[in-house]
């Protein structure tokens, strides 16, 4: 489709509750919503870069720069055929996966609208609803954590992930396990430990956790292999898997037994699909991670998680867990069986609440062919 214009919306949205991880505390979330225009249609995508370079090196600032100065010139006025074509076009831009993935998502939305197909159909998703869980940030104390988890369990979440960091690890996880002996529970350290300090995590092995997510350095695979050897609980990599190649390295090295797939982190849905296919062929479970997305990114995550290899519940919660007011007209809610329905409409299957988009907009940049 010939891309006639690209609009970048830099947004800041208040979170329904503060979200604290080992790399910081967020009260508001920034992101970049990208819209592409072609043939009278508009496709939307979400770039999940954050205000600060805490999760990885990208920020909304670097994403806006890469989008405007490098990605836009490669596609504006060009006939972009599909995601593979887009990937080829931006292949000489090193890194900046979150920026690239935001545009790729908008392209999928556009192609789906043209072909009258949902993203789920285009990706080959097999489920109409997907099992989900909730990711709970660090709380003031283990007592407050247990109370927060109880609240989500009562809302119907059957799988809970808690964030950990040095000093807030075994104690927090044990408190939750004591209060909920049968809960599907997992922990995420967001790279806060070293191979040495991770020795203190040994007691986690007796808490019947589904997995331990990204304990070590974001650019590490080798030390994760050493750590996995010491744990019965599967290690799951998030930050370290930035491409299908890295997924292969990790599996060949036995650095993990589970992979968290985030389309943003790996440069787009097409790479996410590749990783899914590789893991499925090897019997490695995958699940869909989240980045506190708006309804746009959430729709994409749900479509991705409908693929058959996504056998563990995703970090995809209901809209109200993230925002009191979202930018899509469609709201996602939790079903009684801890699932969320995959959108059925064409493309992402969501429409934009233009009023909300304006309300949360810090800046808007429209790029056109001249
Ligand atoms: O590591 O999975 C993570 C949010 C922002 C950055 C990194 C992570 C997360 C989450 C939230 O855990 C998952 C969600 O969107 O519900
Ligand atoms: Mg994670």
Tab-separated table of C-alpha atoms and ligand atoms in Angstrom:
chain	number	residue	atom	x	y	z
A	1	UNK	CA	0.000	0.000	0.000
A	2	UNK	CA	1.329	3.437	-0.857
A	3	UNK	CA	1.918	5.258	2.423
A	4	UNK	CA	0.628	8.815	1.974
A	5	UNK	CA	1.207	10.166	5.452
A	6	UNK	CA	2.430	9.167	8.874
A	7	UNK	CA	1.323	10.775	12.124
A	8	UNK	CA	3.203	10.405	15.394
A	9	UNK	CA	1.223	11.011	18.572
A	10	UNK	CA	3.363	11.346	21.671
A	11	UNK	CA	1.057	10.440	24.559
A	12	UNK	CA	1.197	10.600	28.331
A	13	UNK	CA	-1.557	8.755	30.174
A	14	UNK	CA	-2.210	8.489	33.905
A	15	UNK	CA	-2.038	4.877	35.102
A	16	UNK	CA	-4.916	3.573	37.211
A	17	UNK	CA	-2.306	2.541	39.809
A	18	UNK	CA	1.444	3.258	40.059
A	19	UNK	CA	3.606	0.509	38.568
A	20	UNK	CA	6.949	-0.166	40.250
A	21	UNK	CA	9.646	-2.483	38.969
A	22	UNK	CA	13.312	-3.009	39.812
A	23	UNK	CA	14.111	-0.172	37.373
A	24	UNK	CA	11.684	2.417	38.676
A	25	UNK	CA	8.203	3.601	39.521
A	26	UNK	CA	5.752	4.869	36.917
A	27	UNK	CA	2.644	6.877	37.731
A	28	UNK	CA	2.012	7.899	34.152
A	29	UNK	CA	2.885	6.068	31.003
A	30	UNK	CA	4.286	7.594	27.861
A	31	UNK	CA	4.137	5.955	24.439
A	32	UNK	CA	3.940	6.871	20.763
A	33	UNK	CA	0.861	6.048	18.739
A	34	UNK	CA	1.595	5.854	15.035
A	35	UNK	CA	-0.973	6.210	12.300
A	36	UNK	CA	-0.373	5.418	8.644
A	37	UNK	CA	-2.633	6.631	5.851
A	38	UNK	CA	-3.042	4.829	2.551
A	39	UNK	CA	-5.895	4.420	0.063
A	40	UNK	CA	-8.341	6.276	2.290
A	41	UNK	CA	-7.636	3.939	5.218
A	42	UNK	CA	-5.828	4.580	8.509
A	43	UNK	CA	-3.819	1.964	10.360
A	44	UNK	CA	-2.766	2.408	14.001
A	45	UNK	CA	0.209	1.061	15.850
A	46	UNK	CA	1.658	1.509	19.325
A	47	UNK	CA	5.340	2.019	19.991
A	48	UNK	CA	5.888	0.737	23.520
A	49	UNK	CA	9.002	2.777	24.259
A	50	UNK	CA	8.802	4.420	27.682
A	51	UNK	CA	9.797	7.865	28.943
A	52	UNK	CA	12.967	6.554	30.604
A	53	UNK	CA	15.490	3.999	29.304
A	54	UNK	CA	14.739	1.588	32.173
A	55	UNK	CA	13.348	-1.497	30.470
A	56	UNK	CA	15.768	-1.179	27.578
A	57	UNK	CA	17.696	1.618	25.876
A	58	UNK	CA	14.818	3.030	23.879
A	59	UNK	CA	12.683	5.935	25.079
A	60	UNK	CA	9.779	7.854	23.591
A	61	UNK	CA	12.400	10.475	22.698
A	62	UNK	CA	14.673	8.092	20.784
A	63	UNK	CA	11.642	6.482	19.149
A	64	UNK	CA	10.317	9.825	17.887
A	65	UNK	CA	13.759	10.603	16.475
A	66	UNK	CA	14.165	7.243	14.728
A	67	UNK	CA	10.576	7.296	13.464
A	68	UNK	CA	10.770	10.809	12.055
A	69	UNK	CA	14.323	10.919	10.745
A	70	UNK	CA	14.963	7.337	9.642
A	71	UNK	CA	11.882	5.125	9.356
A	72	UNK	CA	9.437	7.632	7.852
A	73	UNK	CA	11.707	8.560	4.911
A	74	UNK	CA	12.021	4.855	4.014
A	75	UNK	CA	8.272	4.325	3.685
A	76	UNK	CA	6.641	7.684	2.908
A	77	UNK	CA	5.331	7.699	-0.646
A	78	UNK	CA	6.452	4.070	-1.068
A	79	UNK	CA	4.384	1.033	-1.814
A	80	UNK	CA	4.942	-1.110	1.265
A	81	UNK	CA	3.643	-4.571	0.429
A	82	UNK	CA	3.630	-6.406	3.740
A	83	UNK	CA	5.462	-6.804	7.047
A	84	UNK	CA	8.355	-8.685	5.435
A	85	UNK	CA	8.777	-5.844	2.937
A	86	UNK	CA	8.722	-3.311	5.783
A	87	UNK	CA	11.336	-5.279	7.715
A	88	UNK	CA	13.556	-5.365	4.661
A	89	UNK	CA	13.209	-1.603	4.187
A	90	UNK	CA	14.228	-0.775	7.753
A	91	UNK	CA	16.853	-3.507	8.071
A	92	UNK	CA	19.748	-1.069	7.804
A	93	UNK	CA	18.579	0.807	10.894
A	94	UNK	CA	20.440	-0.921	13.684
A	95	UNK	CA	18.348	-1.791	16.757
A	96	UNK	CA	15.413	0.438	17.751
A	97	UNK	CA	13.034	-2.498	17.719
A	98	UNK	CA	10.314	-0.752	19.686
A	99	UNK	CA	10.191	2.061	17.114
A	100	UNK	CA	10.114	-0.356	14.165
A	101	UNK	CA	7.490	-2.588	15.769
A	102	UNK	CA	5.110	0.337	16.265
A	103	UNK	CA	5.097	1.016	12.539
A	104	UNK	CA	4.831	-2.654	11.673
A	105	UNK	CA	1.740	-2.903	13.881
A	106	UNK	CA	0.148	0.046	12.059
A	107	UNK	CA	0.941	-1.650	8.755
A	108	UNK	CA	-0.763	-4.896	9.849
A	109	UNK	CA	-3.804	-2.846	10.897
A	110	UNK	CA	-3.843	-1.122	7.511
A	111	UNK	CA	-3.474	-4.383	5.561
A	112	UNK	CA	-6.200	-6.014	7.619
A	113	UNK	CA	-8.561	-3.128	6.939
A	114	UNK	CA	-7.834	-3.404	3.225
A	115	UNK	CA	-8.238	-7.184	3.107
A	116	UNK	CA	-11.160	-7.248	5.566
A	117	UNK	CA	-9.291	-9.626	7.845
A	118	UNK	CA	-8.636	-9.547	11.574
A	119	UNK	CA	-5.060	-9.554	12.823
A	120	UNK	CA	-5.762	-12.927	14.406
A	121	UNK	CA	-6.675	-14.383	11.007
A	122	UNK	CA	-3.654	-12.792	9.355
A	123	UNK	CA	-1.260	-14.199	11.973
A	124	UNK	CA	-2.890	-17.632	12.032
A	125	UNK	CA	-4.260	-17.402	15.574
A	126	UNK	CA	-6.400	-20.348	16.578
A	127	UNK	CA	-8.213	-19.131	19.722
A	128	UNK	CA	-11.097	-16.735	20.146
A	129	UNK	CA	-10.145	-15.927	23.734
A	130	UNK	CA	-6.831	-16.177	25.502
A	131	UNK	CA	-5.812	-16.981	29.052
A	132	UNK	CA	-4.423	-13.955	30.833
A	133	UNK	CA	-2.819	-12.946	34.088
A	134	UNK	CA	-1.897	-9.759	35.886
A	135	UNK	CA	1.544	-8.271	36.498
A	136	UNK	CA	1.747	-6.726	39.958
A	137	UNK	CA	4.394	-4.097	40.654
A	138	UNK	CA	6.509	-3.855	43.811
A	139	UNK	CA	4.383	-2.783	46.780
A	140	UNK	CA	5.231	-1.040	50.059
A	141	UNK	CA	5.447	-4.269	52.015
A	142	UNK	CA	4.680	-7.985	51.711
A	143	UNK	CA	1.370	-7.318	53.533
A	144	UNK	CA	0.288	-4.703	51.000
A	145	UNK	CA	1.431	-7.027	48.207
A	146	UNK	CA	-0.740	-9.872	49.490
A	147	UNK	CA	-3.690	-7.477	49.739
A	148	UNK	CA	-3.108	-6.247	46.181
A	149	UNK	CA	-2.818	-9.797	44.855
A	150	UNK	CA	-6.016	-10.768	46.730
A	151	UNK	CA	-7.844	-7.933	45.015
A	152	UNK	CA	-6.787	-9.181	41.564
A	153	UNK	CA	-7.571	-12.794	42.424
A	154	UNK	CA	-11.042	-11.687	43.509
A	155	UNK	CA	-11.424	-9.884	40.182
A	156	UNK	CA	-10.835	-13.248	38.510
A	157	UNK	CA	-7.164	-13.315	37.533
A	158	UNK	CA	-6.022	-16.935	37.774
A	159	UNK	CA	-2.339	-16.195	37.182
A	160	UNK	CA	-0.303	-13.554	38.961
A	161	UNK	CA	3.187	-12.274	38.315
A	162	UNK	CA	4.955	-10.243	40.956
A	163	UNK	CA	7.939	-8.006	40.425
A	164	UNK	CA	11.023	-8.691	42.517
A	165	UNK	CA	14.342	-6.949	43.184
A	166	UNK	CA	17.241	-7.588	45.593
A	167	UNK	CA	15.877	-7.473	49.125
A	168	UNK	CA	12.295	-7.798	47.909
A	169	UNK	CA	12.406	-11.288	46.484
A	170	UNK	CA	12.030	-14.501	48.475
A	171	UNK	CA	10.126	-12.745	51.273
A	172	UNK	CA	7.577	-11.227	48.915
A	173	UNK	CA	7.117	-14.391	46.882
A	174	UNK	CA	6.794	-16.567	50.025
A	175	UNK	CA	4.166	-14.256	51.494
A	176	UNK	CA	2.065	-14.512	48.334
A	177	UNK	CA	2.543	-18.270	48.145
A	178	UNK	CA	1.477	-18.717	51.794
A	179	UNK	CA	-1.674	-16.692	51.210
A	180	UNK	CA	-2.472	-18.440	47.902
A	181	UNK	CA	-1.162	-22.033	47.967
A	182	UNK	CA	-2.679	-22.952	44.590
A	183	UNK	CA	-2.322	-19.731	42.641
A	184	UNK	CA	-0.445	-19.848	39.352
A	185	UNK	CA	2.409	-17.574	40.407
A	186	UNK	CA	5.563	-16.289	38.726
A	187	UNK	CA	8.184	-13.609	39.411
A	188	UNK	CA	9.951	-11.027	37.243
A	189	UNK	CA	13.255	-9.389	38.255
A	190	UNK	CA	13.774	-7.186	35.183
A	191	UNK	CA	17.537	-7.845	35.201
A	192	UNK	CA	18.107	-6.765	38.814
A	193	UNK	CA	20.431	-9.614	39.870
A	194	UNK	CA	23.938	-10.818	39.109
A	195	UNK	CA	24.933	-14.466	38.981
A	196	UNK	CA	26.298	-13.994	42.529
A	197	UNK	CA	23.376	-12.107	44.055
A	198	UNK	CA	20.940	-14.503	42.375
A	199	UNK	CA	22.214	-17.249	44.705
A	200	UNK	CA	19.912	-15.740	47.327
A	201	UNK	CA	16.967	-16.652	45.101
A	202	UNK	CA	17.456	-20.399	45.682
A	203	UNK	CA	14.473	-20.681	48.078
A	204	UNK	CA	12.223	-19.621	45.168
A	205	UNK	CA	12.737	-23.142	43.874
A	206	UNK	CA	10.502	-24.456	46.676
A	207	UNK	CA	7.581	-22.101	45.983
A	208	UNK	CA	6.157	-23.962	43.003
A	209	UNK	CA	6.502	-20.980	40.671
A	210	UNK	CA	5.618	-21.208	36.986
A	211	UNK	CA	8.822	-19.423	36.078
A	212	UNK	CA	11.467	-16.887	37.089
A	213	UNK	CA	11.599	-14.093	34.517
A	214	UNK	CA	14.792	-12.294	33.484
A	215	UNK	CA	16.819	-12.427	36.703
A	216	UNK	CA	20.128	-11.365	35.122
A	217	UNK	CA	21.521	-8.719	32.774
A	218	UNK	CA	19.431	-7.657	29.828
A	219	UNK	CA	22.269	-8.343	27.379
A	220	UNK	CA	23.143	-11.687	28.943
A	221	UNK	CA	22.356	-15.180	27.792
A	222	UNK	CA	25.353	-17.139	29.018
A	223	UNK	CA	25.024	-16.460	32.753
A	224	UNK	CA	21.339	-17.311	32.502
A	225	UNK	CA	22.440	-20.708	31.278
A	226	UNK	CA	24.599	-21.132	34.381
A	227	UNK	CA	21.742	-20.017	36.602
A	228	UNK	CA	19.192	-22.279	34.911
A	229	UNK	CA	21.426	-25.261	35.716
A	230	UNK	CA	21.040	-24.417	39.409
A	231	UNK	CA	17.236	-24.111	39.391
A	232	UNK	CA	14.424	-26.608	38.885
A	233	UNK	CA	12.030	-23.721	38.206
A	234	UNK	CA	12.137	-22.695	34.543
A	235	UNK	CA	13.948	-19.470	33.790
A	236	UNK	CA	12.069	-17.335	31.275
A	237	UNK	CA	13.835	-14.678	29.250
A	238	UNK	CA	12.248	-11.326	28.399
A	239	UNK	CA	14.774	-8.484	27.875
A	240	UNK	CA	17.535	-10.770	26.546
A	241	UNK	CA	15.548	-12.054	23.575
A	242	UNK	CA	15.701	-9.222	21.061
A	243	UNK	CA	15.386	-11.304	17.894
A	244	UNK	CA	14.704	-14.774	16.554
A	245	UNK	CA	18.458	-15.272	16.503
A	246	UNK	CA	18.727	-14.550	20.205
A	247	UNK	CA	15.870	-16.952	20.845
A	248	UNK	CA	17.826	-19.631	18.996
A	249	UNK	CA	21.013	-18.851	20.968
A	250	UNK	CA	19.123	-19.054	24.247
A	251	UNK	CA	17.542	-22.399	23.357
A	252	UNK	CA	20.776	-23.877	22.018
A	253	UNK	CA	22.544	-22.817	25.219
A	254	UNK	CA	19.736	-23.968	27.523
A	255	UNK	CA	19.708	-20.460	28.976
A	256	UNK	CA	15.971	-20.681	29.595
A	257	UNK	CA	13.060	-23.107	29.304
A	258	UNK	CA	10.371	-20.545	28.508
A	259	UNK	CA	10.304	-17.376	26.411
A	260	UNK	CA	8.257	-14.225	26.953
A	261	UNK	CA	7.402	-12.810	23.534
A	262	UNK	CA	6.817	-9.082	23.148
A	263	UNK	CA	6.405	-7.968	19.560
A	264	UNK	CA	7.900	-4.576	20.431
A	265	UNK	CA	11.119	-5.953	21.873
A	266	UNK	CA	11.809	-8.177	18.856
A	267	UNK	CA	11.082	-5.537	16.211
A	268	UNK	CA	7.535	-6.460	15.271
A	269	UNK	CA	4.819	-9.052	14.993
A	270	UNK	CA	6.554	-10.819	12.115
A	271	UNK	CA	9.619	-11.548	14.296
A	272	UNK	CA	7.341	-12.502	17.158
A	273	UNK	CA	5.679	-15.005	14.844
A	274	UNK	CA	9.062	-16.448	13.864
A	275	UNK	CA	10.045	-16.928	17.497
A	276	UNK	CA	6.692	-18.522	18.224
A	277	UNK	CA	7.147	-20.953	15.344
A	278	UNK	CA	10.673	-21.877	16.385
A	279	UNK	CA	9.684	-22.469	20.006
A	280	UNK	CA	6.600	-24.438	19.017
A	281	UNK	CA	8.668	-26.738	16.815
A	282	UNK	CA	10.922	-27.435	19.810
A	283	UNK	CA	8.186	-27.755	22.407
A	284	UNK	CA	9.291	-24.611	24.257
A	285	UNK	CA	6.344	-22.822	25.906
A	286	UNK	CA	5.909	-19.124	25.106
A	287	UNK	CA	3.596	-16.458	26.486
A	288	UNK	CA	2.779	-12.908	25.543
A	289	UNK	CA	4.411	-10.186	27.625
A	290	UNK	CA	3.018	-6.702	28.066
A	291	UNK	CA	4.247	-3.119	28.284
A	292	UNK	CA	1.187	-1.501	29.921
A	293	UNK	CA	-0.223	-0.964	26.448
A	294	UNK	CA	-3.199	1.172	25.490
A	295	UNK	CA	-6.128	-0.559	23.793
A	296	UNK	CA	-4.169	-0.412	20.525
A	297	UNK	CA	-1.238	-2.497	21.729
A	298	UNK	CA	-3.524	-4.693	23.804
A	299	UNK	CA	-5.511	-5.644	20.690
A	300	UNK	CA	-2.250	-6.632	19.010
A	301	UNK	CA	-1.123	-8.671	22.036
A	302	UNK	CA	-4.419	-10.551	22.132
A	303	UNK	CA	-4.175	-11.471	18.454
A	304	UNK	CA	-0.586	-12.652	18.940
A	305	UNK	CA	-1.473	-14.654	22.046
A	306	UNK	CA	-4.171	-16.490	20.075
A	307	UNK	CA	-1.457	-18.490	18.290
A	308	UNK	CA	-1.264	-22.132	19.379
A	309	UNK	CA	2.235	-22.002	20.920
A	310	UNK	CA	1.180	-19.418	23.515
A	311	UNK	CA	0.474	-22.028	26.145
A	312	UNK	CA	0.989	-19.920	29.266
A	313	UNK	CA	-1.257	-16.978	30.287
A	314	UNK	CA	-0.137	-13.597	28.962
A	315	UNK	CA	0.551	-10.317	30.767
A	316	UNK	CA	-2.581	-8.958	29.148
A	317	UNK	CA	-5.011	-7.590	31.690
A	318	UNK	CA	-8.354	-5.834	31.381
A	319	UNK	CA	-8.342	-2.157	30.322
A	320	UNK	CA	-9.297	-0.955	33.818
A	321	UNK	CA	-6.191	-2.545	35.353
A	322	UNK	CA	-4.142	-0.006	33.407
A	323	UNK	CA	-6.240	3.081	32.677
A	324	UNK	CA	-9.392	4.766	33.889
A	325	UNK	CA	-9.640	6.227	30.427
A	326	UNK	CA	-8.117	4.485	27.393
A	327	UNK	CA	-7.690	5.732	23.825
A	328	UNK	CA	-9.750	3.010	22.146
A	329	UNK	CA	-13.536	2.994	22.122
A	330	UNK	CA	-13.416	-0.758	22.763
A	331	UNK	CA	-12.642	-1.776	26.350
A	332	UNK	CA	-11.196	-5.167	27.199
A	333	UNK	CA	-12.678	-7.006	30.123
A	334	UNK	CA	-11.881	-10.195	31.967
A	335	UNK	CA	-14.138	-13.208	31.438
A	336	UNK	CA	-15.035	-15.467	34.376
A	337	UNK	CA	-12.478	-18.058	33.215
A	338	UNK	CA	-9.538	-15.590	33.403
A	339	UNK	CA	-9.536	-15.034	29.647
A	340	UNK	CA	-9.975	-11.992	27.422
A	341	UNK	CA	-11.696	-12.165	24.032
A	342	UNK	CA	-9.528	-11.652	20.962
A	343	UNK	CA	-10.884	-8.763	18.854
A	344	UNK	CA	-12.853	-9.924	15.805
A	345	UNK	CA	-12.950	-6.738	13.760
A	346	UNK	CA	-10.709	-6.065	10.772
A	347	UNK	CA	-7.062	-5.225	11.443
A	348	UNK	CA	-6.516	-4.689	15.158
A	349	UNK	CA	-10.280	-4.562	15.585
A	350	UNK	CA	-10.256	-1.347	17.598
A	351	UNK	CA	-11.272	2.248	16.884
A	352	UNK	CA	-9.696	5.385	18.315
A	353	UNK	CA	-11.433	7.697	20.775
A	354	UNK	CA	-10.142	10.898	19.135
A	355	UNK	CA	-11.099	12.958	22.175
A	356	UNK	CA	-9.015	10.795	24.483
A	357	UNK	CA	-6.129	10.831	21.998
A	358	UNK	CA	-6.186	14.639	22.058
A	359	UNK	CA	-6.495	14.802	25.824
A	360	UNK	CA	-3.369	12.687	26.365
A	361	UNK	CA	-1.320	14.188	23.528
A	362	UNK	CA	1.960	15.931	24.427
A	363	UNK	CA	2.835	16.481	20.779
A	364	UNK	CA	1.627	15.462	17.346
A	365	UNK	CA	3.697	15.360	14.201
A	366	UNK	CA	2.299	14.745	10.749
A	367	UNK	CA	4.714	13.673	8.021
A	368	UNK	CA	3.612	13.792	4.398
A	369	UNK	CA	5.060	13.148	0.986
A	370	UNK	CA	6.001	16.405	-0.679
B	1	LIG	O1	9.104	-6.824	32.278
B	1	LIG	O2	7.256	-7.597	31.666
B	1	LIG	C1	7.939	-6.635	31.983
B	1	LIG	C2	5.783	-3.475	32.060
B	1	LIG	C3	6.665	-2.553	31.551
B	1	LIG	C4	7.940	-2.946	31.233
B	1	LIG	C5	8.331	-4.281	31.418
B	1	LIG	C6	7.440	-5.219	31.904
B	1	LIG	C7	6.157	-4.797	32.261
B	1	LIG	C8	5.161	-5.665	32.868
B	1	LIG	C9	3.711	-5.270	32.689
B	1	LIG	O3	5.418	-6.608	33.557
B	1	LIG	C10	2.913	-6.248	31.926
B	1	LIG	C11	1.583	-5.688	31.498
B	1	LIG	O4	1.532	-4.922	30.517
B	1	LIG	O5	0.595	-6.004	32.148
B	2	LIG	MG1	9.495	-8.903	32.071
